[in-house]
Structures are given as C-alpha cells and as structure tokens.
Amino acid sequence: MSTTAAPVPSPVHPVDEVPPVRQLAAFGLQHVLAMYAGAVAVPLIVGGAMKLSPSDLAYLITADLLVCGIATLIQCVGFWRFGVRLPIMQGCTFAAVSPMVLIGTTGGGLPAIYGSVIVAGLAIMLLAPVFGKLLRFFPPLVTGTVILIIGVSLLPVAGNWAAGGAGAKDFGEPKNLALAAFVLAVVIGVQRFAPAYLARISVLIGIAVGLAVAVPFGFTDFSGVGDANWLGISTPFHFGTPTFKASAIVSMLVVALVTMTETTGDLIAVGEMTGRKVEPGSLSDGLRADGLSTVLGGVFNTFPYTAFAQNVGLVGMTRVRSRWVVAAAGGILVLLGLLPKLGAVVAAVPAPVLGGAGLVMFGTVAASGLRTLATIDFKGNNNLTVVAVSVAIGVLPVGVPTVYAKFPDWFQTVMNSGISAGCLTAIVLNLLFNHLPVRAGSGSQAVKAA
C-alpha cells in the first residue's frame, strides 16, 4: 500500500504575513506616528494660505486623515488592478502645495482646487500602464541613486522637527534638540539592547518615552483635545461643487507627473527593502491606486495622494515587511479621521520627539540607497558621474529652497521636488552613458578602454 506525502505548503512571503493583532496594532501605530506630522502639514499650509476659519481647517485635517487611511488600505490590501500590495503608506504630496495655494488664492478657491485634483487623479489612472512600462529605465544604478536622494531630501524634515517644528517660536532652542537627541538615543538603545520583538517597535517606544519626558517639561499642549469634536464625518463636496479651470488643471497635471515619478521611486525602494521586486504590472497597479486616491481626495475635500517616503525608512529600519501592518495603520488613520478628538491627542506629540525618531528613519532610507549602490561596478565606466550629478541635482532644492524661484511655475513644480529632479537626472544620465552608442574617440570610449 503506497502512501503519498502531504503537499508541503509554500512558505508565505514576509510581505503577506499577518502578525498577531497585538503586534499589528503596535506596528501600525508606529507608522501613523511616523507620518502624522507630514500628513496634516499640507491641509494646514494650504488652508492657512487661504485664511480659512479654524473650523474649516479642522475639517480639512479630518478629511485628509480619513482619505489617507482609505488610500493606504487601497495600496496595501488592493482590489482588482488597484494597489501595489506592499507596505506603503499614502499621504498628501508636498509637490502640490505651491500650485494649490496659487489656485486657491487667485484662481477660484477650494472648488477650483478640487476640480483640478479630480482631473489629475483620472489622468494618473490613465497613465499608470505607460509608467509601468518605464520600469526598465530603473536599473540598480538608478534605483540606488533615487533611494539615496529620497533619504537625504527627507533629513531636513527631521531636522526641522528636532529644532521644534518650522515656524515655532522656540525653534532651535537647546531644550528641543536635547529632547530629540534623547529620543534618538532611546531608539538606538532599544535596537541594540532590547529583545528582537521590542527592537521592531523601537520608534514607537522612543516616541512614547519621549512623550512621557516631554509632558512634565511643558513641551506638550493638549488644549486642542478639549476643543475637538468626538465625531467628524467628511461629506462629498463640502466646500461646494468643483469647478474646472484650464490653468488650474494644467498645473495639477504637472504635479501628477511629478508624484508618479516620486511614487515610482518609493515603490521600487520598498520592493528592494522587502525582497519583493516591483514588476511593471504591480507598478501600474500602485500608480493606479494613487490616481483613485487622488480622485477620492477631490471628492472628499482633500488633496492629491502619493506614497509617503517617511514610512519607507521605517520599513527598512524595523525590518517589519508585512503589508498588513501598514493596512492596520490605514485603519487607525480612518479612525482618526472619524474621531477628531483622537486625532488631536496624536497631534499633541511634540515635534522634537518626532525629530529624534525621524533622524534615524530617514537616515535608514539613505543608507538603503548606499547598500543598493554597493552592488554596482564603478570601475572603467561613468557610473560614478551618474550618481554624483543626480545626487547633486536632487539635493540642490533641499539645500537652497529658493534656487528656482525665478523660473516658471511648471519648472518649479518639477525641480523643487528633489526626488523627481534627481530621479529624472539619474534616468537621463544612465541612458546617456550606458545605453546610447558611443562614438570612437569620445571620453566614454576612452574610459571603457582603460
């Protein structure tokens, strides 16, 4: 009598593993805290520039958090051809801030912004398959350079947080930097000395300990918690029926191209970190999810959405690769959007606490780019030039924010994003040096012959 062995179940990829509920909640909250300040910054900046009332500003923030959560769930869980199904947090793109402020203050207010956002979202969905086919232009030389630029361009964000938050009255006070340094030390200490299960939530522990220290020293302000409503529901077209102005739509279409480039870089970075490389089809699905989320943003009174680079660093640092962890973070964001009082509690975390955690997270992104570049051969070719010039162009608007102030708006939209500027430069230079035929006697020919 013959017996057949039971089939061995195929191992589950770390991206698809579902951790226990307790871990899901802790890991998910860690992602929310890492991106919260960045998530609410866009509605605060745009609403502030348009001089909206405090109640309208609060409405923009709760709408943003709600759609952030829905967008994250679409990207991580996915359905049909929407969602890359990787641990990707979604948030409002900063690339859209300047055009939206311009549209809102001179070109028709919030209805004109939302009309252009809806059109941009539809355009992203239509263009997603085209971008998917561009993946061959992202070899490790380009992806490593882009990941390095993402990390370096995020570091000033962490620096601003550490100093007290951009525009804070006590910006740069030693007490702020001391608190950030303390949080950074806690995160590093937990990673080095704590058991593995605690090391995975080192950022959450650092923020919690930092908050506990911040309260008695007067860093926190919980007054907003008492003022916030218990329940807040964002209704479609709260600020009026969208209007479709040609100039607003054109500027937002430029933003759409920039965010697609940024998202491509972020998706490839997370694919590298999680060991599940992004393929043309999955890249198209991820970009299509961006487009759908942006349309939802226009309908539910918020703004264009993109993959949030802040959380790419957290994935690399904690080595928690499950997309369900980030889906749990999306669920928490939906709750924060529906329960403004809960959102106000999270908002009370002082900027220096986030800055201490941000330094190590964003530095991790840059280090991941270096790790990818370490696999590249730099001998007898021009690869070093590709990396050098791309990083220089990518970091330029980060170090000198007004460098392109005299250029047209569309040019500023593309080039003021260090990620998109560096990414485009890396693609063009890689094609120039490594794909175009070389003429005899040229510098490249001489280098290759050396």
mmCIF file of C-alpha atoms in Angstrom, residues 97-406:
data_model
loop_
_atom_site.group_PDB
_atom_site.id
_atom_site.type_symbol
_atom_site.label_atom_id
_atom_site.label_comp_id
_atom_site.label_asym_id
_atom_site.label_seq_id
_atom_site.Cartn_x
_atom_site.Cartn_y
_atom_site.Cartn_z
ATOM 1 C CA VAL A 97 1.296 72.709 -2.227
ATOM 2 C CA SER A 98 2.541 75.700 -4.282
ATOM 3 C CA PRO A 99 0.154 75.181 -7.231
ATOM 4 C CA MET A 100 -2.799 74.632 -4.861
ATOM 5 C CA VAL A 101 -2.022 77.776 -2.856
ATOM 6 C CA LEU A 102 -1.847 79.727 -6.138
ATOM 7 C CA ILE A 103 -5.146 78.248 -7.395
ATOM 8 C CA GLY A 104 -6.859 78.722 -4.031
ATOM 9 C CA THR A 105 -5.833 82.346 -3.528
ATOM 10 C CA THR A 106 -6.100 83.676 -7.088
ATOM 11 C CA GLY A 107 -7.915 81.180 -9.263
ATOM 12 C CA GLY A 108 -11.222 80.115 -7.767
ATOM 13 C CA GLY A 109 -10.749 78.887 -4.192
ATOM 14 C CA LEU A 110 -11.222 75.334 -2.957
ATOM 15 C CA PRO A 111 -13.767 74.312 -5.664
ATOM 16 C CA ALA A 112 -11.148 75.063 -8.375
ATOM 17 C CA ILE A 113 -8.508 73.107 -6.423
ATOM 18 C CA TYR A 114 -10.795 70.080 -6.136
ATOM 19 C CA GLY A 115 -11.775 70.202 -9.802
ATOM 20 C CA SER A 116 -8.111 70.121 -10.863
ATOM 21 C CA VAL A 117 -7.344 67.368 -8.320
ATOM 22 C CA ILE A 118 -10.112 65.134 -9.709
ATOM 23 C CA VAL A 119 -8.840 65.586 -13.294
ATOM 24 C CA ALA A 120 -5.246 64.880 -12.155
ATOM 25 C CA GLY A 121 -6.378 61.668 -10.417
ATOM 26 C CA LEU A 122 -8.133 60.452 -13.579
ATOM 27 C CA ALA A 123 -5.002 61.288 -15.611
ATOM 28 C CA ILE A 124 -2.803 59.258 -13.232
ATOM 29 C CA MET A 125 -5.105 56.230 -13.639
ATOM 30 C CA LEU A 126 -4.931 56.541 -17.437
ATOM 31 C CA LEU A 127 -1.138 56.997 -17.495
ATOM 32 C CA ALA A 128 -0.375 54.217 -14.983
ATOM 33 C CA PRO A 129 0.160 51.460 -17.626
ATOM 34 C CA VAL A 130 2.513 53.769 -19.565
ATOM 35 C CA PHE A 131 4.626 54.407 -16.441
ATOM 36 C CA GLY A 132 4.591 50.669 -15.722
ATOM 37 C CA LYS A 133 6.440 50.064 -18.982
ATOM 38 C CA LEU A 134 9.174 52.525 -17.952
ATOM 39 C CA LEU A 135 10.452 50.189 -15.241
ATOM 40 C CA ARG A 136 13.324 49.035 -17.465
ATOM 41 C CA PHE A 137 14.782 52.534 -17.110
ATOM 42 C CA PHE A 138 15.242 51.899 -13.359
ATOM 43 C CA PRO A 139 18.249 49.536 -13.104
ATOM 44 C CA PRO A 140 20.004 49.255 -9.683
ATOM 45 C CA LEU A 141 22.247 52.224 -10.581
ATOM 46 C CA VAL A 142 19.173 54.468 -10.903
ATOM 47 C CA THR A 143 17.129 52.945 -8.066
ATOM 48 C CA GLY A 144 20.047 53.107 -5.609
ATOM 49 C CA THR A 145 20.630 56.755 -6.511
ATOM 50 C CA VAL A 146 16.926 57.612 -6.164
ATOM 51 C CA ILE A 147 16.640 55.857 -2.785
ATOM 52 C CA LEU A 148 19.728 57.739 -1.572
ATOM 53 C CA ILE A 149 18.180 61.051 -2.719
ATOM 54 C CA ILE A 150 14.859 60.218 -1.005
ATOM 55 C CA GLY A 151 16.681 59.690 2.296
ATOM 56 C CA VAL A 152 18.881 62.773 2.028
ATOM 57 C CA SER A 153 15.984 65.020 0.961
ATOM 58 C CA LEU A 154 13.926 63.894 3.976
ATOM 59 C CA LEU A 155 16.641 64.663 6.552
ATOM 60 C CA PRO A 156 15.869 68.430 6.681
ATOM 61 C CA VAL A 157 12.271 67.485 7.617
ATOM 62 C CA ALA A 158 13.613 65.576 10.635
ATOM 63 C CA GLY A 159 15.971 68.490 11.383
ATOM 64 C CA ASN A 160 13.077 70.967 11.440
ATOM 65 C CA TRP A 161 11.115 68.689 13.757
ATOM 66 C CA ALA A 162 14.112 68.249 16.064
ATOM 67 C CA ALA A 163 14.530 72.030 16.334
ATOM 68 C CA GLY A 164 10.883 72.469 17.363
ATOM 69 C CA GLY A 165 8.967 72.491 14.071
ATOM 70 C CA ALA A 166 9.218 75.028 11.234
ATOM 71 C CA GLY A 167 7.791 78.382 12.363
ATOM 72 C CA ALA A 168 7.864 77.542 16.096
ATOM 73 C CA LYS A 169 8.663 80.465 18.424
ATOM 74 C CA ASP A 170 11.297 78.423 20.237
ATOM 75 C CA PHE A 171 12.810 76.984 17.041
ATOM 76 C CA GLY A 172 16.392 75.833 17.632
ATOM 77 C CA GLU A 173 16.261 76.107 21.430
ATOM 78 C CA PRO A 174 18.761 73.680 23.053
ATOM 79 C CA LYS A 175 15.927 72.037 25.015
ATOM 80 C CA ASN A 176 14.230 70.988 21.749
ATOM 81 C CA LEU A 177 17.397 69.461 20.330
ATOM 82 C CA ALA A 178 18.132 67.797 23.685
ATOM 83 C CA LEU A 179 14.701 66.124 23.649
ATOM 84 C CA ALA A 180 15.243 64.979 20.038
ATOM 85 C CA ALA A 181 18.691 63.621 20.953
ATOM 86 C CA PHE A 182 17.179 61.776 23.930
ATOM 87 C CA VAL A 183 14.545 60.129 21.716
ATOM 88 C CA LEU A 184 17.240 59.199 19.176
ATOM 89 C CA ALA A 185 19.301 57.630 21.995
ATOM 90 C CA VAL A 186 16.266 55.638 23.206
ATOM 91 C CA VAL A 187 15.547 54.327 19.682
ATOM 92 C CA ILE A 188 19.185 53.266 19.227
ATOM 93 C CA GLY A 189 19.346 51.759 22.730
ATOM 94 C CA VAL A 190 16.197 49.704 22.166
ATOM 95 C CA GLN A 191 17.524 48.468 18.814
ATOM 96 C CA ARG A 192 20.863 47.488 20.329
ATOM 97 C CA PHE A 193 19.945 46.026 23.721
ATOM 98 C CA ALA A 194 16.227 45.092 23.726
ATOM 99 C CA PRO A 195 14.836 41.687 22.644
ATOM 100 C CA ALA A 196 14.036 41.360 18.935
ATOM 101 C CA TYR A 197 10.259 41.773 19.411
ATOM 102 C CA LEU A 198 10.814 45.145 21.129
ATOM 103 C CA ALA A 199 13.505 46.256 18.671
ATOM 104 C CA ARG A 200 10.857 46.099 15.943
ATOM 105 C CA ILE A 201 8.867 48.837 17.675
ATOM 106 C CA SER A 202 11.899 50.890 18.691
ATOM 107 C CA VAL A 203 10.471 54.030 17.056
ATOM 108 C CA LEU A 204 7.149 53.651 18.898
ATOM 109 C CA ILE A 205 8.996 53.102 22.203
ATOM 110 C CA GLY A 206 11.228 56.124 21.518
ATOM 111 C CA ILE A 207 8.193 58.331 20.815
ATOM 112 C CA ALA A 208 6.322 57.015 23.887
ATOM 113 C CA VAL A 209 9.296 57.569 26.225
ATOM 114 C CA GLY A 210 9.963 60.961 24.652
ATOM 115 C CA LEU A 211 6.328 61.967 25.169
ATOM 116 C CA ALA A 212 6.470 60.825 28.813
ATOM 117 C CA VAL A 213 9.522 63.056 29.352
ATOM 118 C CA ALA A 214 8.039 65.948 27.343
ATOM 119 C CA VAL A 215 4.846 66.261 29.428
ATOM 120 C CA PRO A 216 6.410 67.333 32.777
ATOM 121 C CA PHE A 217 8.821 69.693 30.983
ATOM 122 C CA GLY A 218 5.976 71.589 29.299
ATOM 123 C CA PHE A 219 6.594 70.529 25.690
ATOM 124 C CA THR A 220 3.034 69.330 25.114
ATOM 125 C CA ASP A 221 -0.151 71.255 24.557
ATOM 126 C CA PHE A 222 -3.335 69.208 24.952
ATOM 127 C CA SER A 223 -5.691 72.202 24.666
ATOM 128 C CA GLY A 224 -6.716 71.104 21.175
ATOM 129 C CA VAL A 225 -8.060 67.827 22.562
ATOM 130 C CA GLY A 226 -10.766 69.575 24.562
ATOM 131 C CA ASP A 227 -11.789 71.736 21.602
ATOM 132 C CA ALA A 228 -12.017 68.826 19.134
ATOM 133 C CA ASN A 229 -15.337 67.132 18.322
ATOM 134 C CA TRP A 230 -15.933 63.475 19.167
ATOM 135 C CA LEU A 231 -17.289 62.645 15.727
ATOM 136 C CA GLY A 232 -16.433 64.116 12.351
ATOM 137 C CA ILE A 233 -17.728 62.833 9.021
ATOM 138 C CA SER A 234 -16.403 64.222 5.751
ATOM 139 C CA THR A 235 -19.189 64.623 3.197
ATOM 140 C CA PRO A 236 -18.545 64.894 -0.563
ATOM 141 C CA PHE A 237 -18.099 68.416 -1.975
ATOM 142 C CA HIS A 238 -18.423 70.059 1.452
ATOM 143 C CA PHE A 239 -16.906 73.307 0.123
ATOM 144 C CA GLY A 240 -19.055 73.437 -2.990
ATOM 145 C CA THR A 241 -19.309 71.839 -6.435
ATOM 146 C CA PRO A 242 -15.878 71.520 -8.092
ATOM 147 C CA THR A 243 -15.079 73.967 -10.873
ATOM 148 C CA PHE A 244 -12.795 73.049 -13.770
ATOM 149 C CA LYS A 245 -10.442 75.879 -14.778
ATOM 150 C CA ALA A 246 -7.936 75.188 -17.574
ATOM 151 C CA SER A 247 -4.945 76.892 -15.898
ATOM 152 C CA ALA A 248 -5.560 75.048 -12.617
ATOM 153 C CA ILE A 249 -5.906 71.694 -14.416
ATOM 154 C CA VAL A 250 -2.661 72.192 -16.385
ATOM 155 C CA SER A 251 -0.645 72.979 -13.238
ATOM 156 C CA MET A 252 -2.128 69.970 -11.427
ATOM 157 C CA LEU A 253 -1.318 67.681 -14.381
ATOM 158 C CA VAL A 254 2.339 68.690 -13.994
ATOM 159 C CA VAL A 255 2.033 67.781 -10.303
ATOM 160 C CA ALA A 256 0.560 64.413 -11.344
ATOM 161 C CA LEU A 257 3.668 63.604 -13.421
ATOM 162 C CA VAL A 258 5.926 64.606 -10.520
ATOM 163 C CA THR A 259 4.016 62.476 -7.996
ATOM 164 C CA MET A 260 4.042 59.490 -10.359
ATOM 165 C CA THR A 261 7.831 59.800 -10.610
ATOM 166 C CA GLU A 262 8.150 60.090 -6.805
ATOM 167 C CA THR A 263 5.799 57.166 -6.196
ATOM 168 C CA THR A 264 7.740 55.026 -8.676
ATOM 169 C CA GLY A 265 10.913 55.712 -6.691
ATOM 170 C CA ASP A 266 9.194 54.923 -3.362
ATOM 171 C CA LEU A 267 7.602 51.703 -4.630
ATOM 172 C CA ILE A 268 10.912 50.470 -6.020
ATOM 173 C CA ALA A 269 12.618 51.371 -2.703
ATOM 174 C CA VAL A 270 10.090 49.373 -0.664
ATOM 175 C CA GLY A 271 10.306 46.495 -3.140
ATOM 176 C CA GLU A 272 14.092 46.401 -2.604
ATOM 177 C CA MET A 273 13.729 46.525 1.201
ATOM 178 C CA THR A 274 11.077 43.822 1.399
ATOM 179 C CA GLY A 275 12.599 41.417 -1.109
ATOM 180 C CA ARG A 276 9.595 41.616 -3.440
ATOM 181 C CA LYS A 277 10.800 43.472 -6.505
ATOM 182 C CA VAL A 278 8.278 45.697 -8.223
ATOM 183 C CA GLU A 279 7.304 44.451 -11.699
ATOM 184 C CA PRO A 280 5.775 46.585 -14.477
ATOM 185 C CA GLY A 281 2.277 45.255 -13.700
ATOM 186 C CA SER A 282 2.485 45.878 -9.947
ATOM 187 C CA LEU A 283 3.954 49.359 -10.556
ATOM 188 C CA SER A 284 0.960 50.178 -12.775
ATOM 189 C CA ASP A 285 -1.389 48.873 -10.051
ATOM 190 C CA GLY A 286 0.329 51.041 -7.440
ATOM 191 C CA LEU A 287 0.125 54.164 -9.600
ATOM 192 C CA ARG A 288 -3.500 53.389 -10.447
ATOM 193 C CA ALA A 289 -4.217 53.307 -6.688
ATOM 194 C CA ASP A 290 -2.557 56.737 -6.398
ATOM 195 C CA GLY A 291 -4.899 58.031 -9.085
ATOM 196 C CA LEU A 292 -8.018 56.604 -7.455
ATOM 197 C CA SER A 293 -6.972 58.037 -4.063
ATOM 198 C CA THR A 294 -6.420 61.439 -5.661
ATOM 199 C CA VAL A 295 -9.920 61.363 -7.203
ATOM 200 C CA LEU A 296 -11.322 60.456 -3.759
ATOM 201 C CA GLY A 297 -9.312 63.381 -2.365
ATOM 202 C CA GLY A 298 -11.011 65.769 -4.770
ATOM 203 C CA VAL A 299 -14.446 64.395 -3.878
ATOM 204 C CA PHE A 300 -13.930 64.289 -0.098
ATOM 205 C CA ASN A 301 -12.382 67.751 0.336
ATOM 206 C CA THR A 302 -8.692 66.935 0.439
ATOM 207 C CA PHE A 303 -5.706 66.807 -1.921
ATOM 208 C CA PRO A 304 -3.552 64.612 -4.248
ATOM 209 C CA TYR A 305 -2.075 61.458 -2.697
ATOM 210 C CA THR A 306 1.236 59.699 -3.149
ATOM 211 C CA ALA A 307 3.381 57.055 -1.453
ATOM 212 C CA PHE A 308 4.828 58.593 1.727
ATOM 213 C CA ALA A 309 8.626 58.424 1.768
ATOM 214 C CA GLN A 310 8.736 58.922 5.568
ATOM 215 C CA ASN A 311 7.476 55.387 6.083
ATOM 216 C CA VAL A 312 9.871 53.800 3.610
ATOM 217 C CA GLY A 313 12.599 54.393 6.214
ATOM 218 C CA LEU A 314 10.551 52.739 8.943
ATOM 219 C CA VAL A 315 10.141 49.570 6.859
ATOM 220 C CA GLY A 316 13.895 49.409 6.280
ATOM 221 C CA MET A 317 14.807 50.164 9.892
ATOM 222 C CA THR A 318 12.442 47.812 11.695
ATOM 223 C CA ARG A 319 12.606 45.058 9.032
ATOM 224 C CA VAL A 320 8.856 44.531 9.557
ATOM 225 C CA ARG A 321 7.849 43.822 5.968
ATOM 226 C CA SER A 322 4.167 42.840 6.305
ATOM 227 C CA ARG A 323 1.770 44.925 4.226
ATOM 228 C CA TRP A 324 -0.954 44.096 6.763
ATOM 229 C CA VAL A 325 0.916 46.160 9.374
ATOM 230 C CA VAL A 326 0.598 49.226 7.144
ATOM 231 C CA ALA A 327 -3.019 48.271 6.380
ATOM 232 C CA ALA A 328 -3.608 48.381 10.159
ATOM 233 C CA ALA A 329 -2.035 51.858 10.135
ATOM 234 C CA GLY A 330 -4.546 52.785 7.413
ATOM 235 C CA GLY A 331 -7.364 51.582 9.678
ATOM 236 C CA ILE A 332 -6.022 53.745 12.517
ATOM 237 C CA LEU A 333 -5.952 56.773 10.183
ATOM 238 C CA VAL A 334 -9.590 56.167 9.226
ATOM 239 C CA LEU A 335 -10.459 56.156 12.954
ATOM 240 C CA LEU A 336 -8.512 59.386 13.491
ATOM 241 C CA GLY A 337 -10.423 60.923 10.582
ATOM 242 C CA LEU A 338 -13.783 59.889 12.034
ATOM 243 C CA LEU A 339 -12.858 60.761 15.653
ATOM 244 C CA PRO A 340 -11.231 64.229 15.656
ATOM 245 C CA LYS A 341 -10.651 64.103 19.430
ATOM 246 C CA LEU A 342 -8.444 61.053 18.981
ATOM 247 C CA GLY A 343 -6.594 62.826 16.181
ATOM 248 C CA ALA A 344 -5.988 65.813 18.474
ATOM 249 C CA VAL A 345 -4.302 63.509 21.029
ATOM 250 C CA VAL A 346 -1.889 62.208 18.376
ATOM 251 C CA ALA A 347 -1.299 65.772 17.151
ATOM 252 C CA ALA A 348 -0.108 66.740 20.653
ATOM 253 C CA VAL A 349 3.115 64.715 20.234
ATOM 254 C CA PRO A 350 5.831 67.437 20.258
ATOM 255 C CA ALA A 351 7.834 67.998 17.060
ATOM 256 C CA PRO A 352 11.249 67.312 18.734
ATOM 257 C CA VAL A 353 10.046 63.832 19.722
ATOM 258 C CA LEU A 354 9.206 63.094 16.080
ATOM 259 C CA GLY A 355 12.510 64.672 15.012
ATOM 260 C CA GLY A 356 14.599 62.276 17.088
ATOM 261 C CA ALA A 357 12.829 59.292 15.551
ATOM 262 C CA GLY A 358 12.875 60.848 12.071
ATOM 263 C CA LEU A 359 16.662 61.238 12.012
ATOM 264 C CA VAL A 360 17.244 57.504 12.263
ATOM 265 C CA MET A 361 14.329 56.583 9.957
ATOM 266 C CA PHE A 362 15.263 58.920 7.133
ATOM 267 C CA GLY A 363 18.943 58.129 7.523
ATOM 268 C CA THR A 364 17.984 54.475 7.060
ATOM 269 C CA VAL A 365 16.464 55.289 3.653
ATOM 270 C CA ALA A 366 19.706 56.957 2.529
ATOM 271 C CA ALA A 367 21.737 54.010 3.846
ATOM 272 C CA SER A 368 19.499 51.594 1.914
ATOM 273 C CA GLY A 369 20.320 53.515 -1.254
ATOM 274 C CA LEU A 370 24.021 53.165 -0.488
ATOM 275 C CA ARG A 371 23.533 49.433 0.052
ATOM 276 C CA THR A 372 21.995 49.108 -3.429
ATOM 277 C CA LEU A 373 24.789 51.201 -4.965
ATOM 278 C CA ALA A 374 27.367 48.948 -3.285
ATOM 279 C CA THR A 375 26.362 46.207 -5.756
ATOM 280 C CA ILE A 376 27.214 48.434 -8.756
ATOM 281 C CA ASP A 377 30.515 48.224 -10.634
ATOM 282 C CA PHE A 378 32.134 51.686 -10.684
ATOM 283 C CA LYS A 379 35.387 50.651 -12.407
ATOM 284 C CA GLY A 380 36.074 51.504 -16.037
ATOM 285 C CA ASN A 381 32.751 53.307 -16.615
ATOM 286 C CA ASN A 382 30.881 56.556 -15.911
ATOM 287 C CA ASN A 383 28.555 55.242 -13.211
ATOM 288 C CA LEU A 384 30.175 57.478 -10.582
ATOM 289 C CA THR A 385 29.282 60.518 -12.697
ATOM 290 C CA VAL A 386 25.655 59.348 -12.939
ATOM 291 C CA VAL A 387 25.392 59.083 -9.145
ATOM 292 C CA ALA A 388 27.351 62.282 -8.428
ATOM 293 C CA VAL A 389 25.381 64.593 -10.728
ATOM 294 C CA SER A 390 21.993 63.034 -9.868
ATOM 295 C CA VAL A 391 22.562 63.423 -6.107
ATOM 296 C CA ALA A 392 23.789 66.995 -6.642
ATOM 297 C CA ILE A 393 20.693 67.954 -8.677
ATOM 298 C CA GLY A 394 18.407 66.132 -6.216
ATOM 299 C CA VAL A 395 19.856 67.792 -3.114
ATOM 300 C CA LEU A 396 20.109 71.291 -4.642
ATOM 301 C CA PRO A 397 16.479 72.388 -3.953
ATOM 302 C CA VAL A 398 16.685 70.829 -0.485
ATOM 303 C CA GLY A 399 19.770 72.830 0.470
ATOM 304 C CA VAL A 400 18.755 76.013 -1.407
ATOM 305 C CA PRO A 401 14.909 76.060 -1.463
ATOM 306 C CA THR A 402 14.731 79.329 -3.470
ATOM 307 C CA VAL A 403 17.196 78.272 -6.181
ATOM 308 C CA TYR A 404 14.447 78.033 -8.845
ATOM 309 C CA ALA A 405 12.317 80.947 -7.594
ATOM 310 C CA LYS A 406 12.773 82.945 -10.833
#
